[in-house]
Amino acid sequence: MSHPAENKPAAGLFESLAALLRDRTVRRWVFQLAVTLSLVSFIGLLVAIAAGNLARQGIATGYGFLTGEARFEISESVIAYSAANSYGRALLVGFLNTLKVSLVAIVLATVIGTAVGIARLSSNRLLAGVAGAYVEGLRNIPLLLQLSFWYGLLTVTLPVPRAALNPVEGVYLSNRGVVLPMLEPHAAFGYAGICLAFGAAIAVLLNRLAARRQERTGRRTVIAPAVLFVLFVPVLAAWYFGGAPAALDMPRLQGFNFVGGVRLSPEFAALLFGLTAYSATFIAETVRGGIEAVSAGQSEAGRSLGLRPGLVMRLIILPQAIRMIIPPITSQYLNMTKNSSLGVAIAYPDLVAVGNVTMNQTGQAIEVVSIFMIVYLTISLAISGFMNWYNHRMALVTR
């Protein structure tokens, strides 16, 4: 039989541990550590199982395949590409195509959605009715069906290049896409771009200085003339002294297709139209909800000052509504980026389409899917980070 004195150290240790676990901070850290270890163990188990299965099937693992020759063409790319390039460059082309259509769609959907959201609140019944029909009609049709509609409209209803529609000089519409004139490359445009970047930086600095002066004195310096000067005068000077290039590369029919100018493929146009039209409906509802959340007294105060309805909306209502609009509209931007992967259904060569071809040729399914996950996660985090920063900038500052 053990002596009671021998149990005192064990009892003391137990009481110390119990007291330690009663501390809320300690419990929180212990719980987080346990969850983390469980998650890491689970992921390690999955990796071990996958590695064993691949080894039994004789499939090599790793990302070494990215340096291999791709041996397939891509219909359109932002950077130079040929079948002799590597799989890594092919995936880069797909990533840039995804980024291109996503960014353009985000800009267009924001503009259209804001206009439609404001129109839904118009006192003009016809305008409000048309905006409401647009929102209720398109947002209830699955995006994949809309992409199929736009793609069929562009490839079936439009004529062949030899009979292309020519509504404006230099603009051609055919089942090969939309062809537009483009400025011929010139060094002066590069100089003008550098001047524009410097001008924008100076404009931001002037705005911050004016804001600080307003906080100190209550008066805001008029900086509009100076901003316009630094933005446009150096750019125009660089363009003029660089040779004032204005030559257009006009598209022309050669064989069975057009050469010259810039071409929007049916796949890109269909994906862009579908993403823009569909996402703009949700942005419109977000804008409408944000505007209606602003007190009606704000509009009455603006009208009592003699402001026109347009100025009341632009100067009073929207600056307050935007603080409520930014968080939900961020989710729409993320959805647009992820929904761009549906372009694979209409043969748009985005990251998923190029990755599927790579996966079929190499058999590196796990590696390719991991690249998908990393790329979309990175894009989503970048958009979220920027929008959170902008939301912080627009937040009301309390003193």
XYZ file of C-alpha atoms in Angstrom:
399
model
C 0.000 0.000 0.000
C 1.357 3.407 -0.936
C 1.795 6.042 1.701
C -0.537 9.104 1.426
C 2.472 11.401 1.329
C 3.638 9.752 -1.905
C 0.446 10.886 -3.715
C 0.871 14.551 -2.812
C 3.288 15.434 -5.693
C 1.014 13.731 -8.240
C -2.048 15.450 -6.815
C -0.268 18.797 -6.861
C 0.745 18.353 -10.502
C -2.816 17.401 -11.428
C -4.191 20.468 -9.666
C -1.633 22.696 -11.434
C -2.619 21.320 -14.834
C -6.291 21.725 -14.031
C -5.705 25.327 -12.972
C -3.715 25.955 -16.131
C -6.489 24.568 -18.332
C -9.026 26.765 -16.600
C -7.231 29.757 -18.086
C -9.134 30.880 -21.204
C -6.014 31.851 -23.178
C -4.322 28.513 -22.481
C -7.452 26.586 -23.500
C -7.687 28.540 -26.740
C -4.083 27.798 -27.673
C -4.387 24.121 -26.724
C -7.507 23.759 -28.851
C -5.905 25.496 -31.848
C -2.788 23.344 -31.532
C -4.871 20.158 -31.383
C -6.902 21.152 -34.454
C -3.730 22.085 -36.364
C -1.995 18.802 -35.534
C -5.110 16.835 -36.512
C -5.366 18.686 -39.833
C -1.662 18.229 -40.613
C -1.906 14.533 -39.754
C -4.956 14.100 -41.977
C -3.275 15.860 -44.908
C -0.121 13.788 -44.372
C -2.204 10.620 -44.430
C -3.860 11.638 -47.702
C -0.480 12.486 -49.263
C 0.965 9.146 -48.167
C -2.005 7.227 -49.600
C -1.851 9.149 -52.895
C 1.929 8.658 -53.172
C 1.539 4.920 -52.566
C -1.188 4.563 -55.189
C 0.826 6.525 -57.766
C 3.939 4.455 -57.044
C 2.030 1.198 -57.567
C 0.786 2.487 -60.934
C 4.253 3.626 -61.977
C 3.267 7.328 -62.243
C 6.060 9.755 -61.396
C 5.237 12.606 -59.046
C 6.575 16.115 -58.833
C 6.523 19.247 -60.953
C 9.367 18.341 -63.281
C 6.869 17.934 -66.136
C 6.541 21.739 -66.290
C 9.838 21.932 -68.192
C 8.752 19.374 -70.804
C 7.651 20.335 -74.316
C 3.909 20.997 -74.408
C 3.296 19.841 -78.002
C -0.124 21.520 -78.321
C -1.269 24.883 -79.622
C -3.335 27.481 -77.779
C -5.816 29.486 -79.846
C -5.099 32.836 -78.180
C -2.513 34.115 -75.743
C -1.377 37.363 -74.177
C 2.291 36.414 -74.570
C 4.114 34.628 -77.365
C 3.535 30.890 -77.350
C 4.067 27.895 -79.630
C 3.725 24.132 -79.289
C 7.489 23.922 -78.791
C 7.241 25.804 -75.492
C 7.059 24.092 -72.108
C 4.033 23.033 -70.105
C 4.934 25.738 -67.607
C 4.617 28.435 -70.265
C 1.363 26.902 -71.504
C -0.106 27.115 -67.992
C 1.166 30.695 -67.744
C -0.717 31.506 -70.950
C -3.866 29.978 -69.471
C -3.407 31.960 -66.258
C -2.988 35.242 -68.170
C -6.078 34.485 -70.256
C -8.051 33.898 -67.053
C -6.723 37.121 -65.578
C -7.514 39.084 -68.746
C -11.168 38.079 -69.016
C -11.719 38.353 -65.241
C -10.343 41.887 -64.917
C -12.200 43.214 -67.970
C -15.433 41.585 -66.773
C -15.012 43.053 -63.283
C -14.662 46.584 -64.682
C -17.591 46.262 -67.116
C -19.878 44.531 -64.604
C -19.164 47.221 -62.006
C -20.067 50.022 -64.418
C -23.194 48.284 -65.759
C -24.302 47.024 -62.346
C -23.966 50.471 -60.768
C -25.968 52.082 -63.569
C -28.690 49.413 -63.410
C -28.863 49.565 -59.613
C -29.432 53.324 -59.725
C -31.927 52.922 -62.576
C -34.018 50.526 -60.480
C -34.615 53.387 -58.042
C -35.552 55.878 -60.766
C -38.893 57.673 -60.601
C -39.265 56.903 -64.308
C -41.370 53.738 -64.313
C -40.222 52.637 -67.765
C -36.537 52.914 -66.852
C -37.052 51.204 -63.490
C -39.114 48.465 -65.159
C -36.481 47.746 -67.822
C -33.748 47.625 -65.170
C -35.856 45.311 -63.013
C -36.590 42.989 -65.938
C -32.881 42.814 -66.737
C -31.968 41.908 -63.164
C -34.755 39.411 -62.536
C -34.355 37.837 -65.963
C -30.618 37.247 -66.195
C -29.769 36.444 -62.596
C -32.211 33.506 -62.601
C -30.684 31.860 -65.675
C -27.631 29.664 -64.952
C -24.386 31.212 -66.136
C -23.433 28.134 -68.164
C -26.618 28.446 -70.230
C -25.901 32.125 -70.843
C -22.380 31.324 -72.023
C -23.759 28.719 -74.432
C -26.290 31.263 -75.735
C -23.706 33.965 -76.374
C -21.294 31.519 -77.984
C -23.993 30.148 -80.264
C -25.131 33.663 -81.143
C -21.620 34.698 -82.157
C -20.652 31.558 -84.071
C -23.958 30.618 -85.713
C -25.780 33.850 -86.502
C -22.793 35.900 -87.697
C -21.552 35.334 -91.272
C -18.220 33.929 -92.429
C -15.272 36.367 -92.750
C -15.762 36.870 -96.506
C -19.290 38.172 -95.809
C -18.447 39.860 -92.501
C -20.613 42.712 -91.258
C -18.896 46.080 -91.498
C -20.940 48.571 -89.449
C -18.035 51.052 -89.119
C -14.908 51.493 -91.176
C -12.276 49.069 -89.904
C -14.707 47.095 -87.696
C -15.756 43.611 -88.852
C -18.158 41.133 -87.263
C -17.990 37.481 -88.284
C -18.148 33.997 -86.821
C -14.392 34.327 -86.249
C -14.974 37.137 -83.779
C -14.858 40.912 -83.687
C -11.937 42.637 -85.439
C -11.054 46.251 -84.590
C -8.378 48.723 -85.710
C -5.407 49.201 -83.422
C -2.725 51.852 -83.051
C 0.546 50.731 -84.532
C 3.260 50.211 -81.871
C 5.587 53.176 -81.350
C 8.179 54.148 -78.735
C 6.281 57.366 -78.019
C 3.481 55.382 -76.393
C 5.966 53.891 -73.932
C 7.251 57.342 -72.996
C 3.673 58.579 -72.600
C 2.875 55.634 -70.322
C 5.857 56.447 -68.094
C 4.757 60.075 -67.876
C 1.218 58.965 -67.006
C 2.508 56.759 -64.186
C 4.575 59.605 -62.724
C 1.644 61.998 -63.145
C -0.679 59.626 -61.300
C 1.804 59.334 -58.426
C 2.046 63.133 -58.183
C -1.768 63.410 -58.289
C -2.076 60.978 -55.366
C 0.515 62.980 -53.412
C -1.333 66.256 -54.074
C -4.606 64.699 -52.932
C -3.026 63.513 -49.668
C -1.511 66.932 -49.000
C -4.873 68.598 -49.628
C -6.594 66.141 -47.289
C -4.066 66.807 -44.509
C -4.497 70.557 -44.924
C -8.262 70.125 -44.694
C -7.879 68.170 -41.431
C -5.701 70.930 -39.965
C -7.527 74.030 -41.169
C -10.974 72.878 -42.298
C -10.278 74.204 -45.802
C -9.491 72.055 -48.794
C -7.149 73.293 -51.499
C -8.528 73.129 -55.038
C -6.176 70.685 -56.766
C -8.235 69.775 -59.853
C -6.285 72.076 -62.255
C -2.938 70.814 -60.967
C -4.056 67.169 -61.204
C -5.266 67.620 -64.781
C -1.975 69.312 -65.650
C 0.301 66.577 -64.253
C -1.850 63.835 -65.779
C -2.274 65.101 -69.316
C 0.340 67.738 -70.216
C 3.436 65.493 -69.792
C 1.667 62.658 -71.624
C 0.754 64.870 -74.557
C 4.269 66.342 -74.596
C 5.854 62.858 -74.689
C 3.510 61.817 -77.483
C 4.122 65.008 -79.500
C 7.907 65.141 -79.183
C 8.073 61.376 -79.709
C 6.793 61.856 -83.249
C 3.039 62.212 -82.627
C 2.257 58.697 -83.928
C -1.367 58.166 -84.946
C -1.160 55.456 -87.601
C -3.772 52.706 -87.309
C -3.205 49.051 -88.097
C -6.384 48.430 -90.086
C -7.677 44.851 -90.327
C -7.987 43.358 -93.811
C -9.271 40.104 -95.230
C -6.539 37.705 -96.259
C -7.541 34.226 -97.321
C -10.244 32.908 -95.010
C -9.594 35.248 -92.095
C -8.614 38.782 -91.133
C -5.084 39.981 -90.456
C -4.031 43.162 -88.713
C -5.836 45.098 -86.023
C -6.929 43.405 -82.828
C -9.331 40.462 -82.703
C -11.748 39.433 -79.993
C -12.329 35.709 -80.454
C -15.903 34.343 -80.177
C -14.819 32.367 -77.107
C -13.432 35.418 -75.324
C -16.379 37.617 -76.342
C -18.968 35.023 -75.250
C -17.292 34.479 -71.885
C -16.902 38.231 -71.368
C -20.520 38.999 -72.287
C -21.855 36.177 -70.128
C -19.769 36.994 -67.058
C -20.504 40.711 -67.353
C -24.258 40.423 -67.912
C -24.753 37.794 -65.201
C -22.576 39.379 -62.510
C -23.885 42.889 -63.188
C -27.331 41.783 -61.976
C -25.986 40.892 -58.521
C -23.903 44.058 -58.371
C -27.020 46.064 -59.311
C -28.939 44.584 -56.378
C -26.009 45.295 -54.065
C -25.884 48.919 -55.222
C -29.653 49.287 -54.883
C -29.584 47.874 -51.361
C -26.720 50.146 -50.344
C -28.492 53.237 -51.661
C -31.757 52.333 -49.937
C -29.872 51.839 -46.671
C -28.949 55.538 -46.650
C -31.424 57.604 -44.669
C -34.060 59.368 -46.789
C -33.264 62.519 -44.838
C -29.948 62.750 -46.667
C -31.719 63.129 -50.026
C -34.129 65.657 -48.556
C -31.217 67.665 -47.144
C -29.520 67.716 -50.551
C -32.688 68.843 -52.313
C -33.259 71.545 -49.688
C -29.853 72.960 -50.655
C -31.026 73.255 -54.243
C -28.971 70.372 -55.623
C -30.235 68.536 -58.677
C -31.138 64.834 -58.212
C -28.014 63.744 -60.079
C -25.769 65.788 -57.804
C -27.599 64.531 -54.707
C -26.922 60.961 -55.800
C -23.273 61.571 -56.754
C -22.211 63.856 -53.902
C -24.355 62.717 -50.972
C -25.926 59.295 -51.409
C -23.264 57.235 -53.207
C -20.340 58.275 -50.934
C -22.333 56.986 -47.952
C -23.735 53.906 -49.694
C -20.350 52.752 -50.946
C -19.284 51.874 -47.401
C -22.090 49.301 -47.295
C -21.606 48.209 -50.909
C -17.900 47.292 -50.818
C -18.029 44.120 -48.628
C -20.756 42.287 -50.625
C -19.406 43.473 -53.964
C -16.055 41.915 -53.065
C -17.774 38.532 -53.010
C -19.091 39.171 -56.515
C -15.577 39.953 -57.767
C -14.352 36.673 -56.297
C -17.251 34.792 -57.889
C -16.511 36.336 -61.280
C -12.911 35.176 -61.125
C -13.898 31.644 -60.175
C -16.792 31.518 -62.658
C -14.377 32.346 -65.477
C -13.342 28.684 -65.278
C -16.670 27.870 -67.003
C -15.011 29.160 -70.173
C -13.770 25.598 -70.671
C -17.328 24.743 -71.791
C -17.040 27.074 -74.804
C -13.382 26.253 -75.592
C -11.894 29.432 -74.144
C -8.221 28.628 -73.363
C -8.174 29.654 -69.725
C -6.127 28.042 -66.975
C -8.562 25.138 -66.506
C -8.747 24.343 -70.238
C -4.969 24.418 -70.679
C -4.527 22.456 -67.451
C -6.915 19.742 -68.616
C -4.894 19.239 -71.801
C -1.694 19.158 -69.750
C -3.246 16.660 -67.354
C -4.327 14.356 -70.194
C -0.877 14.389 -71.794
C 1.238 14.004 -68.662
C -1.027 12.166 -66.229
C 0.044 14.584 -63.469
C -3.493 15.136 -62.218
C -2.638 15.937 -58.610
C 0.054 18.435 -59.547
C -2.120 20.216 -62.118
C -5.088 20.427 -59.751
C -2.796 21.777 -57.034
C -1.703 24.497 -59.478
C -5.376 25.342 -60.079
C -5.956 25.653 -56.342
C -2.880 27.781 -55.719
C -3.603 30.137 -58.631
C -7.272 30.728 -57.789
C -6.452 31.077 -54.099
C -3.765 33.653 -54.905
C -6.084 35.660 -57.171
C -8.866 35.578 -54.583
C -6.552 36.683 -51.779
C -5.190 39.509 -53.943
C -8.688 40.778 -54.765
C -9.791 40.446 -51.133
C -6.687 42.247 -49.900
C -7.166 45.154 -52.303
C -10.879 45.495 -51.550
C -10.256 45.321 -47.793
C -7.657 48.062 -48.148
C -10.107 50.168 -50.151
C -12.857 49.490 -47.618
C -10.527 50.642 -44.843
C -9.763 53.821 -46.783
C -13.472 54.558 -47.258
C -14.415 53.812 -43.643
C -15.546 56.694 -41.448
C -12.834 57.961 -39.120
C -14.070 58.622 -35.603
C -12.309 61.000 -33.268
